Coordinates of C-alpha atoms in Angstrom, one line a residue:
R1368 CA 121.1 75.0 85.2
L1369 CA 122.7 72.2 83.2
R1370 CA 119.3 71.0 82.0
L1371 CA 118.4 74.5 80.8
H1372 CA 121.7 74.6 78.9
D1373 CA 120.9 71.2 77.3
G1374 CA 117.4 72.4 76.4
K1375 CA 118.8 75.6 74.8
L1376 CA 116.8 77.8 77.2
I1377 CA 120.1 79.3 78.2
K1378 CA 121.8 81.0 75.2
D1379 CA 123.1 84.3 73.9
R1380 CA 120.3 86.8 73.4
R1381 CA 120.2 90.2 71.8
Y1382 CA 118.2 93.1 73.2
H1383 CA 118.4 96.8 72.3
L1384 CA 121.5 96.3 70.1
R1385 CA 123.4 94.5 72.8
T1386 CA 124.1 90.8 73.2
Y1387 CA 123.7 89.2 76.6
P1388 CA 125.5 85.8 76.8
N1389 CA 124.2 82.7 78.6
C1390 CA 120.9 84.1 79.7
F1391 CA 117.2 83.0 79.8
V1392 CA 113.8 84.7 79.5
A1393 CA 112.0 84.6 82.8
K1394 CA 108.6 83.8 81.2
E1395 CA 110.0 81.0 79.2
L1396 CA 111.7 79.5 82.3
T1397 CA 108.4 79.6 84.2
D1398 CA 106.8 77.7 81.3
W1399 CA 109.6 75.2 81.4
L1400 CA 109.3 74.6 85.2
I1401 CA 105.6 73.7 84.7
D1402 CA 106.1 71.6 81.6
H1403 CA 108.8 69.6 83.3
K1404 CA 106.8 69.2 86.6
E1405 CA 109.3 71.2 88.6
A1406 CA 106.5 73.5 89.7
P1407 CA 102.7 72.9 89.8
D1408 CA 101.8 76.4 88.8
R1409 CA 103.3 79.8 87.8
E1410 CA 103.1 81.2 91.4
T1411 CA 105.2 78.3 92.7
G1412 CA 107.6 78.7 89.9
I1413 CA 108.1 82.4 90.7
R1414 CA 108.6 81.6 94.4
L1415 CA 111.3 79.0 93.4
M1416 CA 113.2 81.4 91.2
Q1417 CA 112.9 84.1 93.9
K1418 CA 114.5 81.7 96.3
L1419 CA 117.4 81.2 93.9
M1420 CA 117.8 85.0 93.6
D1421 CA 117.8 85.4 97.3
H1422 CA 120.6 82.9 97.5
Y1423 CA 122.7 84.7 94.8
I1424 CA 122.3 81.8 92.3
I1425 CA 120.6 83.8 89.6
H1426 CA 120.2 87.5 88.9
H1427 CA 118.8 90.0 86.4
V1428 CA 121.4 90.5 83.6
C1429 CA 121.7 94.3 84.4
D1430 CA 120.8 93.9 88.1
E1431 CA 117.9 96.3 87.6
H1432 CA 115.4 94.0 89.3
S1433 CA 115.9 92.4 92.8
D1434 CA 112.7 90.4 92.4
Y1435 CA 112.0 87.6 89.9
K1436 CA 109.4 88.8 87.5
D1437 CA 107.4 86.4 85.3
A1438 CA 107.9 88.5 82.2
K1439 CA 110.1 88.9 79.1
L1440 CA 113.1 89.9 81.2
L1441 CA 116.6 88.4 80.9
Y1442 CA 118.1 86.6 83.9
R1443 CA 121.3 84.6 84.2
F1444 CA 122.9 82.0 86.5
R1445 CA 125.8 83.6 88.4
K1446 CA 127.9 80.5 87.6
D1447 CA 127.6 81.5 83.9
D1448 CA 129.1 84.9 84.3
G1449 CA 131.6 84.4 87.1
T1450 CA 129.7 86.4 89.8
F1451 CA 128.7 83.4 91.9
P1452 CA 130.1 84.1 95.4
L1453 CA 132.6 81.4 96.3
S1454 CA 132.6 81.8 100.0
K1455 CA 134.5 79.4 102.3
D1456 CA 131.2 77.5 103.0
V1457 CA 130.5 77.0 99.3
K1458 CA 134.1 75.9 98.6
V1459 CA 134.0 73.3 101.4
F1460 CA 130.6 72.0 100.0
M1461 CA 132.0 71.7 96.5
R1462 CA 135.2 70.0 97.7
G1463 CA 133.0 67.5 99.6
Q1464 CA 130.9 66.8 96.5
S1465 CA 134.1 66.3 94.4
I1466 CA 135.5 63.8 96.9
Y1467 CA 132.2 62.0 97.2
E1468 CA 131.9 61.6 93.4
K1469 CA 135.5 60.2 93.1
L1470 CA 134.8 57.7 95.9
V1471 CA 131.5 56.3 94.6
S1472 CA 133.0 56.0 91.1
M1473 CA 135.9 53.8 92.2
E1474 CA 135.6 50.0 91.9
E1475 CA 137.3 49.3 95.3
S1476 CA 135.9 52.3 97.2
I1477 CA 136.5 52.8 100.9
L1478 CA 132.8 53.8 101.1
K1479 CA 130.8 50.8 102.3
V1480 CA 127.7 49.8 104.1
R1481 CA 128.9 48.8 107.6
E1482 CA 127.2 47.6 110.7
E1483 CA 127.8 48.7 114.3
N1484 CA 125.8 47.8 117.4
S1485 CA 123.3 46.0 115.1
V1486 CA 122.7 49.2 113.1
K1487 CA 123.6 49.4 109.4
Y1488 CA 125.1 52.7 108.1
Q1489 CA 125.3 53.8 104.5
R1490 CA 128.3 55.5 102.9
T1491 CA 130.7 54.8 105.8
F1492 CA 134.5 54.9 106.0
L1493 CA 137.2 54.8 108.7
G1494 CA 138.9 58.1 109.6
C1495 CA 142.4 56.6 108.9
E1496 CA 141.2 55.0 105.6
M1497 CA 140.0 58.4 104.4
I1498 CA 143.3 60.1 105.3
D1499 CA 145.2 57.4 103.5
W1500 CA 143.0 57.8 100.4
L1501 CA 143.2 61.6 100.4
I1502 CA 147.0 61.4 100.3
Q1503 CA 147.1 58.6 97.8
E1504 CA 144.8 60.6 95.4
G1505 CA 146.8 63.8 95.8
E1506 CA 143.9 65.6 97.4
V1507 CA 146.2 66.7 100.3
E1508 CA 150.0 66.6 100.9
N1509 CA 150.1 65.1 104.4
R1510 CA 148.1 63.7 107.2
K1511 CA 147.8 67.0 109.0
E1512 CA 146.1 68.6 105.9
A1513 CA 143.9 65.6 105.6
V1514 CA 142.7 65.9 109.2
E1515 CA 142.0 69.6 108.7
L1516 CA 140.0 68.8 105.5
G1517 CA 138.0 66.1 107.3
R1518 CA 137.2 68.5 110.2
A1519 CA 136.0 71.1 107.7
L1520 CA 133.8 68.6 106.0
L1521 CA 132.3 67.5 109.4
E1522 CA 131.8 71.0 110.6
H1523 CA 129.8 71.8 107.5
G1524 CA 127.6 68.8 107.9
I1525 CA 129.0 66.8 104.9
I1526 CA 130.4 64.0 106.9
Q1527 CA 129.7 62.9 110.5
H1528 CA 130.7 60.4 113.1
I1529 CA 128.0 57.7 112.9
S1530 CA 126.7 58.5 116.4
N1531 CA 127.8 62.2 116.5
R1532 CA 130.1 61.7 119.4
H1533 CA 133.5 62.6 117.9
H1534 CA 135.1 65.2 115.7
F1535 CA 137.2 63.9 112.8
F1536 CA 140.4 62.1 113.8
D1537 CA 143.1 60.0 112.2
S1538 CA 141.9 56.7 113.7
D1539 CA 139.7 53.7 113.1
V1540 CA 136.6 55.6 114.2
L1541 CA 133.7 55.1 111.8
Y1542 CA 132.3 58.1 109.9
Q1543 CA 129.8 58.4 107.0
F1544 CA 128.9 60.9 104.3
W1545 CA 125.8 62.6 105.7
I1546 CA 124.8 64.0 102.3
N1547 CA 124.0 61.7 99.5
F1548 CA 125.2 64.0 96.6
R1549 CA 123.7 61.7 94.0
R1550 CA 120.1 61.9 95.2
R1551 CA 118.3 63.9 92.7
R1552 CA 116.5 66.8 94.3
R1553 CA 113.4 68.6 93.1
L1554 CA 113.3 72.3 93.2
T1555 CA 110.1 72.4 95.2
E1556 CA 112.2 71.0 98.2
L1557 CA 113.5 74.6 98.5
L1558 CA 110.0 75.6 99.6
N1559 CA 109.5 72.7 102.0
E1560 CA 112.5 73.1 104.3
N1561 CA 111.6 72.2 107.9
S1562 CA 113.6 75.2 109.2
S1563 CA 111.7 77.7 107.1
R1564 CA 108.3 76.1 108.0
A1565 CA 109.1 76.0 111.7
L1566 CA 110.3 79.6 111.7
S1567 CA 107.2 80.9 109.9
E1568 CA 105.0 79.1 112.4
S1569 CA 106.7 80.6 115.4
P1570 CA 105.2 83.9 116.5
D1571 CA 108.4 85.0 118.2
S1572 CA 111.2 83.4 116.2
P1573 CA 113.1 82.3 119.3
F1574 CA 115.4 79.9 117.4
C1575 CA 118.6 81.5 118.4
L1576 CA 117.9 82.4 122.0
R1577 CA 120.6 80.7 124.0
K1578 CA 119.6 78.1 126.5
L1579 CA 120.4 79.5 129.9
N1580 CA 120.4 76.2 131.8
P1581 CA 122.5 73.4 130.0
D1582 CA 120.6 70.8 131.9
P1583 CA 119.1 68.5 129.1
G1584 CA 115.9 68.1 131.2
N1585 CA 115.2 71.9 131.0
T1586 CA 113.4 72.6 127.8
S1587 CA 112.8 76.3 128.0
F1588 CA 114.5 79.5 127.0
L1589 CA 114.3 82.8 128.7
S1590 CA 113.3 85.7 126.4
V1591 CA 114.2 89.0 128.0
Q1592 CA 112.1 91.9 126.7
T1593 CA 113.0 95.6 127.1
N1594 CA 110.5 96.0 130.0
K1595 CA 112.5 93.4 131.9
E1596 CA 109.5 91.1 131.9
I1597 CA 110.7 87.5 131.5
K1598 CA 108.6 85.1 129.5
I1599 CA 109.1 81.4 128.9
V1600 CA 109.1 80.5 125.2
S1601 CA 109.5 77.1 123.5
A1602 CA 112.9 75.6 123.3
V1603 CA 114.7 75.5 120.0
R1604 CA 118.1 73.9 119.6
R1605 CA 120.5 74.5 116.8
S1606 CA 121.1 70.9 115.9
S1607 CA 121.6 68.2 113.3
I1608 CA 119.0 65.9 111.9
T1609 CA 120.4 63.1 114.1
S1610 CA 119.9 65.2 117.3
L1611 CA 116.2 65.0 116.6
A1612 CA 116.6 61.4 117.9
G1613 CA 118.4 62.6 121.0
N1614 CA 122.0 62.7 119.8
S1615 CA 123.3 66.3 119.9
N1616 CA 126.3 67.1 117.8
P1617 CA 128.3 70.1 118.9
Y1618 CA 130.3 70.2 115.7
F1619 CA 127.5 70.1 113.1
N1620 CA 126.6 73.6 111.9
S1621 CA 125.2 73.1 108.4
T1622 CA 121.6 72.6 107.4
P1623 CA 120.4 72.5 111.0
M1624 CA 116.8 71.5 111.8
L1625 CA 114.6 73.1 114.3
V1626 CA 112.5 71.3 116.9
F1627 CA 109.4 73.1 118.3
P1628 CA 107.7 71.6 121.3
P1629 CA 104.2 72.9 122.1
V1630 CA 104.6 76.7 122.0
A1631 CA 104.1 78.5 125.3
E1632 CA 102.4 81.9 125.3
C1633 CA 104.8 84.7 124.5
N1634 CA 104.4 88.4 123.7
P1635 CA 104.8 88.9 119.9
K1636 CA 104.6 92.7 120.3
S1637 CA 107.5 94.6 118.6
V1638 CA 110.0 96.3 120.9
L1639 CA 110.2 99.2 118.4
K1640 CA 108.5 102.4 119.5
R1641 CA 107.5 103.1 115.9
P1642 CA 108.0 101.5 112.4
V1643 CA 111.2 102.5 110.6
T1644 CA 111.7 102.2 106.8
N1645 CA 114.9 101.4 104.8
E1646 CA 114.7 104.8 103.2
E1647 CA 114.8 106.4 106.7
L1648 CA 117.8 104.2 107.8
L1649 CA 119.8 105.0 104.6
S1650 CA 119.0 108.6 104.1
P1651 CA 122.0 111.0 104.3
G1652 CA 122.4 112.4 107.8
A1653 CA 120.1 109.8 109.4
P1654 CA 120.7 109.4 113.2
Y1655 CA 122.0 105.9 112.9
V1656 CA 125.5 104.4 113.2
K1657 CA 126.6 101.1 111.6
K1658 CA 128.4 98.5 113.8
T1659 CA 130.0 95.2 113.0
L1660 CA 129.4 92.3 115.4
T1661 CA 131.2 89.0 115.4
I1662 CA 129.2 86.4 117.3
V1663 CA 130.6 83.0 118.0
G1664 CA 127.7 80.7 118.6
D1665 CA 127.7 78.0 121.3
A1666 CA 126.2 74.5 120.9
V1667 CA 122.6 75.8 121.0
G1668 CA 122.6 79.2 119.3
W1669 CA 123.8 82.8 119.3
G1670 CA 121.5 84.3 122.0
F1671 CA 119.1 86.7 120.2
V1672 CA 115.8 87.0 118.5
V1673 CA 115.3 88.7 115.1
R1674 CA 111.8 90.0 114.1
G1675 CA 110.0 92.1 111.6
G1676 CA 111.1 92.6 108.0
R1677 CA 112.3 95.2 105.5
P1678 CA 114.2 96.1 107.8
C1679 CA 114.4 93.4 110.5
H1680 CA 115.3 94.4 114.0
I1681 CA 116.6 92.7 117.1
Q1682 CA 113.7 91.8 119.3
A1683 CA 115.4 90.3 122.3
V1684 CA 119.0 89.5 123.5
D1685 CA 120.0 86.9 126.1
P1686 CA 122.1 88.9 128.6
G1687 CA 124.3 85.9 129.2
G1688 CA 124.7 84.8 125.6
P1689 CA 127.2 85.2 122.8
A1690 CA 125.3 88.0 121.1
A1691 CA 125.2 90.2 124.2
A1692 CA 129.0 89.6 124.7
A1693 CA 129.6 90.9 121.1
G1694 CA 127.6 94.1 121.8
M1695 CA 124.2 93.3 120.3
K1696 CA 121.2 95.3 121.7
V1697 CA 117.5 95.3 121.2
C1698 CA 116.1 97.7 118.6
Q1699 CA 119.2 97.4 116.4
F1700 CA 118.4 96.9 112.7
V1701 CA 120.0 94.0 110.7
F1702 CA 122.0 95.4 107.8
S1703 CA 124.0 92.4 106.7
V1704 CA 124.6 88.7 107.6
N1705 CA 128.0 87.2 106.7
G1706 CA 128.5 89.9 104.1
M1707 CA 125.1 89.6 102.5
Y1708 CA 122.9 92.7 102.4
V1709 CA 119.6 91.9 104.1
L1710 CA 117.7 95.1 104.7
H1711 CA 115.1 94.0 102.0
L1712 CA 114.5 90.6 103.6
D1713 CA 112.0 89.3 106.2
Y1714 CA 112.9 87.7 109.5
Q1715 CA 112.2 84.1 108.3
T1716 CA 114.7 84.5 105.4
I1717 CA 117.3 86.1 107.7
S1718 CA 116.8 83.4 110.3
N1719 CA 117.4 80.8 107.6
L1720 CA 120.6 82.5 106.5
I1721 CA 121.9 82.5 110.1
M1722 CA 120.9 78.9 110.8
T1723 CA 122.5 77.5 107.6
G1724 CA 125.6 79.6 107.9
P1725 CA 128.8 79.1 109.9
R1726 CA 129.0 79.1 113.7
T1727 CA 131.0 82.4 113.7
L1728 CA 128.3 84.9 112.6
V1729 CA 129.3 88.3 111.3
M1730 CA 126.5 90.8 111.4
E1731 CA 126.3 94.5 110.5
V1732 CA 123.7 96.3 112.5
M1733 CA 122.4 99.9 112.5
E1734 CA 121.8 101.5 115.9
A1735 CA 120.1 104.7 116.7
I1736 CA 122.3 107.5 118.0
E1737 CA 121.2 108.6 121.4

């Protein structure tokens, strides 16, 4: 966004006797992405911008197009017109980035390379040191507030205990910034996320089926279909990058990675008796009722499988998991996830929204009236 402002691609533009401030022409932006090697071709550029639209970062100036079109249409960054949704997650992320920038800019910073058990860790600090610094810099008023801030940063995956064994405490325990905010990222990384790739390769999207047996040696989930037939599908844990090496972190719930062992045979057939369209769901007098479910995930997931697309539906529910306890049932249609309307999205996108969101999941579902 800032580079586009500097390059004068974002500016006030006039169209049909009306001036639209701080906007860009889609076709010009696609050209810019290719010229600056942010995209190898127009198709990739379009996919990148659609990703930004799906995440409420850019939008059509009149909101007349939900898709990014490579044409002479005007779009705008939501940060430039005040419509960017500042959710709690975004606020915590921005707070973490601000604190990180202040720390790395200081001459005598508490962020240092430290060694523990013969392993070197980057961007580390002691919990008590961070609390002292937060109070000294006026970021918080007291130690209690500082601990609460530290815990929020840890729960959103911005900082972590170096071996993922502890939450954030006012002690001499060693923590590190998990995110290096100064690493320059390329837009194409948005299309190469491991979670999205793993989800698209899985025929049954079992990422959020809850593990029924907490024994770490048991690597399977039980997927219960409507015909009561139980099939074993591959295990998928909701975990941090570090847990890929065997260290599970029960507090980490941001940018989780997915691990897919060899996939066992499972039945990908939809539980729906017939296809249902969005128009049918939303038509006046339609035999559907909307319900709001609040699902508090455990250390390995929420206990359900989402499938299909436009609209997505609930394919399976673990009868002993958090989703079942909240009232989720198979064949319900997913209307919104954490306040975001999702009827127009496919299951891979919805799965990614869930996986990268908070542990407490709020979903609106539409259920057929019996």
